[in-house]
mmCIF file of C-alpha atoms in Angstrom:
data_model
loop_
_atom_site.group_PDB
_atom_site.id
_atom_site.type_symbol
_atom_site.label_atom_id
_atom_site.label_comp_id
_atom_site.label_asym_id
_atom_site.label_seq_id
_atom_site.Cartn_x
_atom_site.Cartn_y
_atom_site.Cartn_z
ATOM 1 C CA UNK A 1 89.286 135.347 128.716
ATOM 2 C CA UNK A 2 89.146 131.814 127.572
ATOM 3 C CA UNK A 3 85.572 130.175 126.058
ATOM 4 C CA UNK A 4 83.855 127.749 128.359
ATOM 5 C CA UNK A 5 84.875 123.836 127.103
ATOM 6 C CA UNK A 6 81.375 122.607 128.364
ATOM 7 C CA UNK A 7 78.064 123.520 126.986
ATOM 8 C CA UNK A 8 74.622 123.242 127.894
ATOM 9 C CA UNK A 9 71.928 122.367 124.493
ATOM 10 C CA UNK A 10 68.766 122.790 125.330
ATOM 11 C CA UNK A 11 66.578 119.748 123.278
ATOM 12 C CA UNK A 12 63.989 119.248 125.285
ATOM 13 C CA UNK A 13 61.229 121.530 124.132
ATOM 14 C CA UNK A 14 57.914 119.800 122.640
ATOM 15 C CA UNK A 15 58.207 121.474 119.103
ATOM 16 C CA UNK A 16 54.428 121.890 118.957
ATOM 17 C CA UNK A 17 54.911 124.736 116.408
ATOM 18 C CA UNK A 18 57.033 122.658 113.967
ATOM 19 C CA UNK A 19 54.561 119.922 113.458
ATOM 20 C CA UNK A 20 53.815 117.700 111.537
ATOM 21 C CA UNK A 21 57.499 117.312 111.288
ATOM 22 C CA UNK A 22 58.053 116.654 114.911
ATOM 23 C CA UNK A 23 54.822 114.337 115.098
ATOM 24 C CA UNK A 24 57.763 111.463 115.310
ATOM 25 C CA UNK A 25 60.880 113.060 116.293
ATOM 26 C CA UNK A 26 61.994 115.622 118.768
ATOM 27 C CA UNK A 27 62.548 119.093 117.016
ATOM 28 C CA UNK A 28 66.549 118.634 117.680
ATOM 29 C CA UNK A 29 66.345 115.876 114.811
ATOM 30 C CA UNK A 30 64.324 117.921 112.358
ATOM 31 C CA UNK A 31 66.593 118.393 109.228
ATOM 32 C CA UNK A 32 67.548 121.657 108.068
ATOM 33 C CA UNK A 33 70.544 121.708 105.108
ATOM 34 C CA UNK A 34 71.276 118.419 105.386
ATOM 35 C CA UNK A 35 71.628 118.548 109.115
ATOM 36 C CA UNK A 36 69.825 117.884 111.784
ATOM 37 C CA UNK A 37 69.157 121.348 114.572
ATOM 38 C CA UNK A 38 70.988 119.696 117.120
ATOM 39 C CA UNK A 39 74.272 119.066 114.636
ATOM 40 C CA UNK A 40 74.205 122.307 113.404
ATOM 41 C CA UNK A 41 74.473 123.515 116.827
ATOM 42 C CA UNK A 42 76.852 121.289 117.883
ATOM 43 C CA UNK A 43 79.453 121.438 115.719
ATOM 44 C CA UNK A 44 79.437 125.346 115.865
ATOM 45 C CA UNK A 45 79.913 124.476 119.580
ATOM 46 C CA UNK A 46 82.856 122.494 118.459
ATOM 47 C CA UNK A 47 84.176 124.912 116.472
ATOM 48 C CA UNK A 48 83.920 127.472 119.499
ATOM 49 C CA UNK A 49 86.502 124.796 121.589
ATOM 50 C CA UNK A 50 83.444 123.104 123.696
ATOM 51 C CA UNK A 51 84.461 119.463 124.997
ATOM 52 C CA UNK A 52 81.709 117.978 126.569
ATOM 53 C CA UNK A 53 77.692 119.079 125.785
ATOM 54 C CA UNK A 54 75.153 118.494 128.240
ATOM 55 C CA UNK A 55 71.752 117.883 126.412
ATOM 56 C CA UNK A 56 69.002 117.986 128.104
ATOM 57 C CA UNK A 57 65.714 115.340 126.474
ATOM 58 C CA UNK A 58 62.096 115.093 127.161
ATOM 59 C CA UNK A 59 59.455 114.353 123.858
ATOM 60 C CA UNK A 60 60.760 111.235 121.660
ATOM 61 C CA UNK A 61 64.320 111.008 124.406
ATOM 62 C CA UNK A 62 65.315 107.717 123.476
ATOM 63 C CA UNK A 63 65.691 108.415 119.946
ATOM 64 C CA UNK A 64 67.466 111.795 120.384
ATOM 65 C CA UNK A 65 69.395 109.462 123.017
ATOM 66 C CA UNK A 66 70.187 107.227 119.864
ATOM 67 C CA UNK A 67 71.117 110.024 117.131
ATOM 68 C CA UNK A 68 73.924 111.414 120.021
ATOM 69 C CA UNK A 69 75.312 108.115 120.763
ATOM 70 C CA UNK A 70 75.671 107.176 116.615
ATOM 71 C CA UNK A 71 77.018 110.897 116.454
ATOM 72 C CA UNK A 72 79.887 110.147 119.086
ATOM 73 C CA UNK A 73 80.392 106.382 117.265
ATOM 74 C CA UNK A 74 81.280 108.572 113.873
ATOM 75 C CA UNK A 75 84.117 110.236 116.364
ATOM 76 C CA UNK A 76 82.487 113.911 116.199
ATOM 77 C CA UNK A 77 82.263 115.940 119.127
ATOM 78 C CA UNK A 78 82.035 117.041 121.982
ATOM 79 C CA UNK A 79 81.775 114.276 124.490
ATOM 80 C CA UNK A 80 77.672 113.940 125.084
ATOM 81 C CA UNK A 81 75.870 113.909 128.683
ATOM 82 C CA UNK A 82 72.755 113.399 128.778
ATOM 83 C CA UNK A 83 70.183 115.459 131.345
ATOM 84 C CA UNK A 84 66.684 113.078 131.592
ATOM 85 C CA UNK A 85 63.863 115.737 131.980
ATOM 86 C CA UNK A 86 61.244 112.605 130.783
ATOM 87 C CA UNK A 87 59.003 113.233 133.851
ATOM 88 C CA UNK A 88 58.689 116.842 133.105
ATOM 89 C CA UNK A 89 60.210 119.094 130.693
ATOM 90 C CA UNK A 90 61.995 121.931 132.971
ATOM 91 C CA UNK A 91 61.853 124.898 130.179
ATOM 92 C CA UNK A 92 65.194 126.987 129.878
ATOM 93 C CA UNK A 93 65.993 127.804 133.566
ATOM 94 C CA UNK A 94 64.896 124.861 135.373
ATOM 95 C CA UNK A 95 66.489 122.816 132.779
ATOM 96 C CA UNK A 96 69.866 124.317 133.822
ATOM 97 C CA UNK A 97 69.021 123.818 137.092
ATOM 98 C CA UNK A 98 68.226 120.299 136.832
ATOM 99 C CA UNK A 99 71.525 119.810 134.972
ATOM 100 C CA UNK A 100 73.744 121.889 137.526
ATOM 101 C CA UNK A 101 75.554 118.675 139.375
ATOM 102 C CA UNK A 102 76.862 117.811 135.477
ATOM 103 C CA UNK A 103 77.902 121.203 134.415
ATOM 104 C CA UNK A 104 80.777 122.468 137.176
ATOM 105 C CA UNK A 105 82.068 125.341 138.678
ATOM 106 C CA UNK A 106 82.647 127.072 135.792
ATOM 107 C CA UNK A 107 80.508 129.481 133.201
ATOM 108 C CA UNK A 108 78.844 127.311 130.302
ATOM 109 C CA UNK A 109 77.501 127.902 126.889
ATOM 110 C CA UNK A 110 73.957 127.110 126.522
ATOM 111 C CA UNK A 111 72.619 127.068 123.319
ATOM 112 C CA UNK A 112 68.960 126.557 122.035
ATOM 113 C CA UNK A 113 68.870 124.224 119.056
ATOM 114 C CA UNK A 114 66.507 126.186 116.875
ATOM 115 C CA UNK A 115 69.053 128.716 115.454
ATOM 116 C CA UNK A 116 71.186 128.620 112.559
ATOM 117 C CA UNK A 117 73.493 131.173 110.982
ATOM 118 C CA UNK A 118 75.423 132.262 107.606
ATOM 119 C CA UNK A 119 78.338 133.996 109.350
ATOM 120 C CA UNK A 120 80.164 137.166 107.730
ATOM 121 C CA UNK A 121 83.379 137.100 108.880
ATOM 122 C CA UNK A 122 84.635 135.638 112.139
ATOM 123 C CA UNK A 123 82.868 132.863 114.224
ATOM 124 C CA UNK A 124 80.174 134.718 116.150
ATOM 125 C CA UNK A 125 80.686 132.517 119.095
ATOM 126 C CA UNK A 126 84.250 133.698 119.052
ATOM 127 C CA UNK A 127 82.512 137.176 119.560
ATOM 128 C CA UNK A 128 80.444 136.326 122.442
ATOM 129 C CA UNK A 129 83.979 134.336 124.521
ATOM 130 C CA UNK A 130 86.035 137.739 123.449
ATOM 131 C CA UNK A 131 83.227 139.478 125.219
ATOM 132 C CA UNK A 132 82.770 137.121 128.133
ATOM 133 C CA UNK A 133 84.365 139.022 131.341
ATOM 134 C CA UNK A 134 82.758 137.318 135.176
ATOM 135 C CA UNK A 135 83.869 139.805 136.852
ATOM 136 C CA UNK A 136 81.631 142.466 135.266
ATOM 137 C CA UNK A 137 78.569 139.936 133.984
ATOM 138 C CA UNK A 138 76.866 136.725 134.682
ATOM 139 C CA UNK A 139 75.299 136.516 131.528
ATOM 140 C CA UNK A 140 76.769 137.254 128.009
ATOM 141 C CA UNK A 141 74.424 136.908 125.304
ATOM 142 C CA UNK A 142 74.598 136.787 121.417
ATOM 143 C CA UNK A 143 72.236 139.006 119.362
ATOM 144 C CA UNK A 144 71.487 139.768 116.009
ATOM 145 C CA UNK A 145 69.803 142.936 113.956
ATOM 146 C CA UNK A 146 66.402 142.781 114.416
ATOM 147 C CA UNK A 147 66.053 144.094 110.608
ATOM 148 C CA UNK A 148 68.790 141.637 109.670
ATOM 149 C CA UNK A 149 67.345 138.203 111.250
ATOM 150 C CA UNK A 150 64.798 135.803 110.073
ATOM 151 C CA UNK A 151 61.560 134.146 112.511
ATOM 152 C CA UNK A 152 62.644 136.134 115.535
ATOM 153 C CA UNK A 153 60.826 138.815 117.060
ATOM 154 C CA UNK A 154 59.538 141.627 114.629
ATOM 155 C CA UNK A 155 59.878 144.372 117.640
ATOM 156 C CA UNK A 156 63.152 143.069 119.131
ATOM 157 C CA UNK A 157 63.972 142.137 122.447
ATOM 158 C CA UNK A 158 66.917 144.477 123.364
ATOM 159 C CA UNK A 159 68.859 147.340 123.389
ATOM 160 C CA UNK A 160 72.753 147.568 123.811
ATOM 161 C CA UNK A 161 74.532 150.149 125.195
ATOM 162 C CA UNK A 162 77.529 151.191 124.009
ATOM 163 C CA UNK A 163 79.899 149.257 127.119
ATOM 164 C CA UNK A 164 78.099 146.347 125.478
ATOM 165 C CA UNK A 165 75.174 146.375 128.704
ATOM 166 C CA UNK A 166 72.011 144.672 128.002
ATOM 167 C CA UNK A 167 68.602 147.002 128.432
ATOM 168 C CA UNK A 168 65.129 144.735 127.776
ATOM 169 C CA UNK A 169 62.631 146.503 126.228
ATOM 170 C CA UNK A 170 59.895 148.079 127.974
ATOM 171 C CA UNK A 171 55.675 146.954 126.722
ATOM 172 C CA UNK A 172 55.306 148.902 123.715
ATOM 173 C CA UNK A 173 58.723 149.509 122.841
ATOM 174 C CA UNK A 174 60.540 148.345 119.679
ATOM 175 C CA UNK A 175 63.964 147.158 120.207
ATOM 176 C CA UNK A 176 66.925 146.983 117.352
ATOM 177 C CA UNK A 177 68.537 143.368 118.614
ATOM 178 C CA UNK A 178 67.085 140.061 119.160
ATOM 179 C CA UNK A 179 68.239 137.160 121.279
ATOM 180 C CA UNK A 180 69.471 134.182 119.130
ATOM 181 C CA UNK A 181 69.484 131.444 121.339
ATOM 182 C CA UNK A 182 73.153 131.037 122.095
ATOM 183 C CA UNK A 183 75.000 132.647 125.343
ATOM 184 C CA UNK A 184 77.448 131.979 128.272
ATOM 185 C CA UNK A 185 76.423 132.499 131.729
ATOM 186 C CA UNK A 186 77.420 131.209 135.174
ATOM 187 C CA UNK A 187 74.622 128.532 135.377
ATOM 188 C CA UNK A 188 74.256 129.331 139.075
ATOM 189 C CA UNK A 189 72.318 132.170 138.616
ATOM 190 C CA UNK A 190 69.498 129.520 138.277
ATOM 191 C CA UNK A 191 70.041 128.153 141.733
ATOM 192 C CA UNK A 192 67.609 129.922 143.499
ATOM 193 C CA UNK A 193 64.772 129.227 141.090
ATOM 194 C CA UNK A 194 61.724 127.646 141.762
ATOM 195 C CA UNK A 195 61.764 124.008 141.635
ATOM 196 C CA UNK A 196 60.071 122.355 138.275
ATOM 197 C CA UNK A 197 59.914 124.717 135.192
ATOM 198 C CA UNK A 198 60.675 128.186 134.488
ATOM 199 C CA UNK A 199 62.342 130.570 132.209
ATOM 200 C CA UNK A 200 65.560 132.392 132.055
ATOM 201 C CA UNK A 201 63.975 135.617 130.887
ATOM 202 C CA UNK A 202 62.730 136.798 134.395
ATOM 203 C CA UNK A 203 66.274 135.926 135.810
ATOM 204 C CA UNK A 204 67.935 137.646 133.173
ATOM 205 C CA UNK A 205 65.280 141.089 133.754
ATOM 206 C CA UNK A 206 66.617 140.823 137.517
ATOM 207 C CA UNK A 207 70.354 140.703 136.355
ATOM 208 C CA UNK A 208 70.231 143.910 134.003
ATOM 209 C CA UNK A 209 68.375 145.691 136.324
ATOM 210 C CA UNK A 210 72.065 145.490 138.106
ATOM 211 C CA UNK A 211 73.790 146.069 135.130
ATOM 212 C CA UNK A 212 75.229 142.179 135.222
ATOM 213 C CA UNK A 213 73.812 141.236 131.693
ATOM 214 C CA UNK A 214 75.640 141.954 128.149
ATOM 215 C CA UNK A 215 76.081 141.307 124.709
ATOM 216 C CA UNK A 216 77.300 141.496 121.498
ATOM 217 C CA UNK A 217 75.744 141.679 118.080
ATOM 218 C CA UNK A 218 78.291 140.100 114.997
ATOM 219 C CA UNK A 219 77.470 140.846 111.448
ATOM 220 C CA UNK A 220 75.823 137.401 109.900
ATOM 221 C CA UNK A 221 72.748 136.652 109.054
ATOM 222 C CA UNK A 222 70.443 134.782 111.812
ATOM 223 C CA UNK A 223 67.413 132.531 111.279
ATOM 224 C CA UNK A 224 65.022 131.228 113.765
ATOM 225 C CA UNK A 225 63.824 127.986 112.434
ATOM 226 C CA UNK A 226 60.267 127.296 114.687
ATOM 227 C CA UNK A 227 58.076 125.868 112.267
ATOM 228 C CA UNK A 228 57.723 124.429 109.386
ATOM 229 C CA UNK A 229 57.918 127.879 106.826
ATOM 230 C CA UNK A 230 60.898 128.927 108.792
ATOM 231 C CA UNK A 231 62.480 125.388 107.896
ATOM 232 C CA UNK A 232 62.111 125.722 104.188
ATOM 233 C CA UNK A 233 63.275 129.390 104.073
ATOM 234 C CA UNK A 234 66.248 128.239 106.480
ATOM 235 C CA UNK A 235 67.174 125.659 103.876
ATOM 236 C CA UNK A 236 66.734 128.182 100.953
ATOM 237 C CA UNK A 237 68.829 130.386 102.455
ATOM 238 C CA UNK A 238 71.793 127.969 103.348
ATOM 239 C CA UNK A 239 71.923 126.699 99.942
#
């Protein structure tokens, strides 16, 4: 299957755990290894063939919009469309639902801005795109080994069967894989979600019960940049 050409970049979080680095800027503009977080992700998406990114904004929205405008003025892709959440941050599911009129009819990439990684081999997003099959799935998650990642849940998120079907862990279980913040999905899975903020996770768990959530786990070093200590650790690894 061909990779989506459009992405939803989730950049409207408050970044409270990243303070004091987010006292005067959105988390998306925290610098790691010489680039701000959102540029790390946008560059990855461009490499994967993304032509348009819908970016949601909330805290310090004007500053983030100015950065994205300057990025495009330098000739860097992708084309940016702003999904304005200034009145209220809508979380992952609510943010996608709010942006549905901007995302078109086909599958889209969805990406958080607080994951960076060092690949070992082929590009990780290519592995997600290669696995994507809209007949068999509604969501395809980029996953990583719990043991081989930094800053994610120590107890993991999911199990992966031999045919790439995802099972979310039950309370008390330790899972071998974590979700690292990028996936392909049919965005209309959010259409019947509640008004206002809501998370994708309950939607995923409902779809997983019908084996409609799949995943891939390519090799690499995966880092969640969730607080200043994690930022410093990621910078050291990137060097």
